[in-house]
PDB file of C-alpha atoms in Angstrom:
ATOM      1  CA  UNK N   1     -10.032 -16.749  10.069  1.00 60.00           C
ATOM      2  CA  UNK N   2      -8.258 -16.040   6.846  1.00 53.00           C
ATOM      3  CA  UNK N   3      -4.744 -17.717   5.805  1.00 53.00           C
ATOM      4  CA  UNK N   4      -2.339 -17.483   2.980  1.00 61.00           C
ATOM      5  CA  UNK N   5       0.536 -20.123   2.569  1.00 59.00           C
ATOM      6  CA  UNK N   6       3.213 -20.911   0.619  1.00 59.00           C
ATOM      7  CA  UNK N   7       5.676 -23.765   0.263  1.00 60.00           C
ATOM      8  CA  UNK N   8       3.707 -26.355   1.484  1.00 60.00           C
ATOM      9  CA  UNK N   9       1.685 -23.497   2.036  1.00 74.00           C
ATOM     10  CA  UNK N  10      -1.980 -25.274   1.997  1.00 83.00           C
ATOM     11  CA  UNK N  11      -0.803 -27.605   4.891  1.00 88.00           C
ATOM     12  CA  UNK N  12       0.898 -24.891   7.029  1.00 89.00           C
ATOM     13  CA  UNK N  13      -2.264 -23.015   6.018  1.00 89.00           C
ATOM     14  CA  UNK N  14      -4.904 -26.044   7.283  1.00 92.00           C
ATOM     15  CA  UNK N  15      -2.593 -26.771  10.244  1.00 93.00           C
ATOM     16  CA  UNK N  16      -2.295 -22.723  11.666  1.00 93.00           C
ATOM     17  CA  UNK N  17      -6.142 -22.315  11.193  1.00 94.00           C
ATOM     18  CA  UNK N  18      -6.795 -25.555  12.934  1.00 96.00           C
ATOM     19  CA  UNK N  19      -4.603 -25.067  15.749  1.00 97.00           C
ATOM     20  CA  UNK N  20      -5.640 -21.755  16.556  1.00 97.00           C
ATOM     21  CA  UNK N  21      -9.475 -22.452  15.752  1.00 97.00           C
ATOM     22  CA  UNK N  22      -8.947 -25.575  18.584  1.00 98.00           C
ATOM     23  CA  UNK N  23      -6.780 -23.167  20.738  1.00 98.00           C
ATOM     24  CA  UNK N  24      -9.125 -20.506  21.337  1.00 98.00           C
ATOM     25  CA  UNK N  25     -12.377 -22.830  21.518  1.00 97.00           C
ATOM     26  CA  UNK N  26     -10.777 -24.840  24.487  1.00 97.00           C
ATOM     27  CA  UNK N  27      -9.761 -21.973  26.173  1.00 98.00           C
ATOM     28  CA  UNK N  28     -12.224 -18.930  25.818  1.00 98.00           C
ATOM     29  CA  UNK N  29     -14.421 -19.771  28.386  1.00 97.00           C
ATOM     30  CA  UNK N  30     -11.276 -19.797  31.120  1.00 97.00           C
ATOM     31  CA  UNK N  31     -10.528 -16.285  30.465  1.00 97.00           C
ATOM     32  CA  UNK N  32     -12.032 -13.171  31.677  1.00 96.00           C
ATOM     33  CA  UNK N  33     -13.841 -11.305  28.577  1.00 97.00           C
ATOM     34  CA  UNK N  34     -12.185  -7.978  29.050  1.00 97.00           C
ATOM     35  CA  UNK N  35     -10.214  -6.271  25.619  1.00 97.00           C
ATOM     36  CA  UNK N  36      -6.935  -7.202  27.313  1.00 97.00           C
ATOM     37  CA  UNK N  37      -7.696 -10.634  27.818  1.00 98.00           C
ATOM     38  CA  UNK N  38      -9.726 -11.685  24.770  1.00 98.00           C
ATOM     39  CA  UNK N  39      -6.416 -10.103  22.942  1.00 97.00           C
ATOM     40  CA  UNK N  40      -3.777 -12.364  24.641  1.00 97.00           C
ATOM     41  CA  UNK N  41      -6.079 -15.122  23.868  1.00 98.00           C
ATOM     42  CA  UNK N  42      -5.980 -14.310  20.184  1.00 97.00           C
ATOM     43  CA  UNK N  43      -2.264 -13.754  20.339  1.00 96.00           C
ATOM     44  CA  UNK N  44      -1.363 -16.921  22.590  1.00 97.00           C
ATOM     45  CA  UNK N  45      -3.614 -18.906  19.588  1.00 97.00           C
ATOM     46  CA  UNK N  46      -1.587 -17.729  17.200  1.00 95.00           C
ATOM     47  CA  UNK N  47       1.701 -18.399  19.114  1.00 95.00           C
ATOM     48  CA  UNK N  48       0.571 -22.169  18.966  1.00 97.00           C
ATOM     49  CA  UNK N  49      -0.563 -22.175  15.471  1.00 95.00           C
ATOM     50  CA  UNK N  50       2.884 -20.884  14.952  1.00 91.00           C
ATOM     51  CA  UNK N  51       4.281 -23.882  16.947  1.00 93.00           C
ATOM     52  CA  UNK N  52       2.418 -26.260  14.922  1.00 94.00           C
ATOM     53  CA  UNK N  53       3.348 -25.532  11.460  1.00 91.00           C
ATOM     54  CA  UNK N  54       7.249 -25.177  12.944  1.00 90.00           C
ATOM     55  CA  UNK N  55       6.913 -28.291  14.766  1.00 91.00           C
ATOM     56  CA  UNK N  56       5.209 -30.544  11.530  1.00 90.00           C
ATOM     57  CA  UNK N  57       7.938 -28.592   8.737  1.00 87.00           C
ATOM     58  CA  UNK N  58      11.044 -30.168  11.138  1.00 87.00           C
ATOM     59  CA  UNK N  59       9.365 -33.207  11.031  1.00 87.00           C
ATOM     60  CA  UNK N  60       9.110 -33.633   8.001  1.00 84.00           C
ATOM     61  CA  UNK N  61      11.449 -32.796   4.997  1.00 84.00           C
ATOM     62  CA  UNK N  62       9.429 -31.835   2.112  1.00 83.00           C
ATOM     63  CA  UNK N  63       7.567 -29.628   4.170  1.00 84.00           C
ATOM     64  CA  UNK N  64      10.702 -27.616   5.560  1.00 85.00           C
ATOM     65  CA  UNK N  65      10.673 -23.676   5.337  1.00 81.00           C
ATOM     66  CA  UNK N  66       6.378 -24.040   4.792  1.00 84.00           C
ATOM     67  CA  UNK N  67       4.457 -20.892   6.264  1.00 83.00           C
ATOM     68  CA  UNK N  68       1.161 -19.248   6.161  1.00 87.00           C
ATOM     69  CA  UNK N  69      -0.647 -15.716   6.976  1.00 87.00           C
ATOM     70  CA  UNK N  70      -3.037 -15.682   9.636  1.00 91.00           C
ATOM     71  CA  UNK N  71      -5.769 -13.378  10.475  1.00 93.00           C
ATOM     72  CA  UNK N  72      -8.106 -13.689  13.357  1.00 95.00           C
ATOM     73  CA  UNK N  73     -11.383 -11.849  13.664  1.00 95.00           C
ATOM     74  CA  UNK N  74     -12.942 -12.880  17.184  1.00 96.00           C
ATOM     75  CA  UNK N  75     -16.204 -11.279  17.371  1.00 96.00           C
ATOM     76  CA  UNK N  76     -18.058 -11.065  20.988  1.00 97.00           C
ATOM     77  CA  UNK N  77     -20.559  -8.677  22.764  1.00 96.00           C
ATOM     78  CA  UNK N  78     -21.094  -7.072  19.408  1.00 95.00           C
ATOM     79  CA  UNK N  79     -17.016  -6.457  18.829  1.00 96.00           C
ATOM     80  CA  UNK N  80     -14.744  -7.313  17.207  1.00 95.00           C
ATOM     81  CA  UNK N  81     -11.215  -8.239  18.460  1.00 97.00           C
ATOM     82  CA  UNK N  82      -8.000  -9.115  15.942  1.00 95.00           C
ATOM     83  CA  UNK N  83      -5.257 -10.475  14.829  1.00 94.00           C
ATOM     84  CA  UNK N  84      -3.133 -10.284  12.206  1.00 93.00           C
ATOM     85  CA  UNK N  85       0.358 -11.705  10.589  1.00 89.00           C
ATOM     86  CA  UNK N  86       1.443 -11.338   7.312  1.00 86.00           C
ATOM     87  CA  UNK N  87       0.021  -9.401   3.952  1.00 85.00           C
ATOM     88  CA  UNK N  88      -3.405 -11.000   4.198  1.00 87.00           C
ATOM     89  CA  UNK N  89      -6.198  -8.578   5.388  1.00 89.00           C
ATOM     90  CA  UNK N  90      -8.985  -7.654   7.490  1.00 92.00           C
ATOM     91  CA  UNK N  91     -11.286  -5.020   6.205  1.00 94.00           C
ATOM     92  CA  UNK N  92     -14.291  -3.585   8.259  1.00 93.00           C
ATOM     93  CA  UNK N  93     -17.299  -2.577   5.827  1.00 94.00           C
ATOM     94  CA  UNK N  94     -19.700  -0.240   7.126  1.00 94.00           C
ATOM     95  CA  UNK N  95     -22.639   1.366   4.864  1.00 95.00           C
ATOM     96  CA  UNK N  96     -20.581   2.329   1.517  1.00 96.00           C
ATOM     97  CA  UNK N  97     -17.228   2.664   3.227  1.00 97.00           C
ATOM     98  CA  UNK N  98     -14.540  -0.121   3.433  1.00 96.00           C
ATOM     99  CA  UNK N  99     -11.541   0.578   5.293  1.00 95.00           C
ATOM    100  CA  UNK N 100      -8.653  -1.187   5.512  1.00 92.00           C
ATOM    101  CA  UNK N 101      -7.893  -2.399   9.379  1.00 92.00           C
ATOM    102  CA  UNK N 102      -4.345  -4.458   9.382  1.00 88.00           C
ATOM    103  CA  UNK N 103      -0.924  -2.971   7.937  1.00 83.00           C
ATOM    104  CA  UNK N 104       0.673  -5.734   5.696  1.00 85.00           C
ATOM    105  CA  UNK N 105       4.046  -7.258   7.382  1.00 82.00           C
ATOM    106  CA  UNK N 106       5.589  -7.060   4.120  1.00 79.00           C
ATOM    107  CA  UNK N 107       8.926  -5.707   2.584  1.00 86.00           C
ATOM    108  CA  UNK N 108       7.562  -3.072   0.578  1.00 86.00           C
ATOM    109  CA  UNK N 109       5.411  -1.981   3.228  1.00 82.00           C
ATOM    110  CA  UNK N 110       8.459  -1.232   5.664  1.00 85.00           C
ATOM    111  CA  UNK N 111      10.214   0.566   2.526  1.00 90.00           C
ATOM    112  CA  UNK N 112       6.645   2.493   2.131  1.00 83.00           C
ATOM    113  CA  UNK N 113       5.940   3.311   5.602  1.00 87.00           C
ATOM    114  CA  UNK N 114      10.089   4.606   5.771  1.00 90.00           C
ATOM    115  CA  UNK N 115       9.413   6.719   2.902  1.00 92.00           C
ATOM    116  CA  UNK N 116      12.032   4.968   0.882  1.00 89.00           C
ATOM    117  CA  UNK N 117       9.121   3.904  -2.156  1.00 89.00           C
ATOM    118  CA  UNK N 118       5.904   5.338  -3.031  1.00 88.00           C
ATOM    119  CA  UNK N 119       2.700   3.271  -2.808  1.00 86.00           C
ATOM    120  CA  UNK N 120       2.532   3.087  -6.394  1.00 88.00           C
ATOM    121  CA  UNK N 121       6.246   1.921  -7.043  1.00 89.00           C
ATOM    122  CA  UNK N 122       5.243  -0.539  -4.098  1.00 84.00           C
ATOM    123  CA  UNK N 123       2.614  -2.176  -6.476  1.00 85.00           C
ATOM    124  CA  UNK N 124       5.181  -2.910  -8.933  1.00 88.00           C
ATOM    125  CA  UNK N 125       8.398  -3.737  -6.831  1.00 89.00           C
ATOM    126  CA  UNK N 126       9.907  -6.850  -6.954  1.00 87.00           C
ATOM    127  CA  UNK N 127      10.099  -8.089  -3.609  1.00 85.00           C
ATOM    128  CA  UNK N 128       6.189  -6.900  -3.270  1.00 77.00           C
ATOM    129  CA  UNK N 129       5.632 -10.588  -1.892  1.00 74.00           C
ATOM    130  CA  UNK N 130       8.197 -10.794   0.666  1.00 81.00           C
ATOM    131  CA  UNK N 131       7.006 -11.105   4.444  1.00 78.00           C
ATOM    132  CA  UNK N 132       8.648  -9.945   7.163  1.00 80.00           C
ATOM    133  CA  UNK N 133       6.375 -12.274   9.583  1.00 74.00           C
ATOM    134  CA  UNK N 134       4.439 -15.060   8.749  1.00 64.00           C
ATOM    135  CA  UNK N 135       3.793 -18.367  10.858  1.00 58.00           C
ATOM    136  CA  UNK N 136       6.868 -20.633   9.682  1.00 55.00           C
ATOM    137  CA  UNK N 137       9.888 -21.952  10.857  1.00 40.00           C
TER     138      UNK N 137
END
C-alpha cells in the first residue's frame, strides 16, 4: 500500500493504510477469490479507510479537511489486483520496461485527458497538485 497526505496528512495517511490493511485481512478469507470479488474487497477497504480519516478529522478540530492518497496492490495466485485514489502511483516493472498502471485523479490530468493542456504545460501548471479524489472529508 502506498499513501500520500496532506493537512494532517501523515495521520489521515497512518489511519487510511491501517484501516484498509485491517479491513481486508479480516475479511479476505470470507470472500470468494474470483477478479470480481477480490476487487469489491479492495474497493469496500478503501470505502472504510475513507470513513476513518472522515470520521477522526470531525472529531477533532485541528485535523479538519486532512486527506491522503491510497493505492492498493493485492497480489494472489500470482496476480495482481488494484486500487487506486489520488495522484500517487502504481507502476508494473517487467524486464527493462516500466509502465505506468493508474491515471492520476488530479486537476491537470482532467484538463490533459480533455485536451484543454498539453502534458508538458501540465508539468508546470499551477494547480498540478490539486485532487479531484482523495480519502478526506
Amino acid at each position: 500500500m502506498v499513501w500520500d497526505g496532506y493537512r494532517g496528512g501523515e495521520i489521515a495517511s497512518k489511519l487510511a493504510i491501517e484501516a484498509a490493511r485491517r479491513y481486508i485481512d479480516s475479511h479476505f478469507n470470507e470472500i470468494e477469490h474470483s477478479k470480481e470479488k477480490i476487487l469489491e474487497l479492495i474497493r469496500a477497504a478503501m470505502y472504510y479507510a475513507n470513513n476513518v480519516v472522515f470520521d477522526k478529522s470531525k472529531n477533532t478540530d485541528e485535523l479538519q479537511g486532512m486527506g491522503t492518497t491510497l493505492e492498493i496492490c493485492l497480489i494472489y495466485n500470482n496476480r495482481a489486483y488494484i486500487g487506486h485514489i489520488g495522484d500517487s502511483r502504481i507502476y508494473r516493472i517487467r524486464g527493462n520496461i516500466m509502465r505506468k498502471l493508474t491515471t492520476d485523479h488530479s486537476y491537470v490530468e482532467t484538463l490533459v485527458k480533455g485536451g484543454t493542456i498539453t502534458k508538458e504545460e501540465a508539468k508546470h501548471h499551477p494547480k498540478k497538485n490539486m485532487l479531484m479524489k482523495a480519502l478526506r472529508l
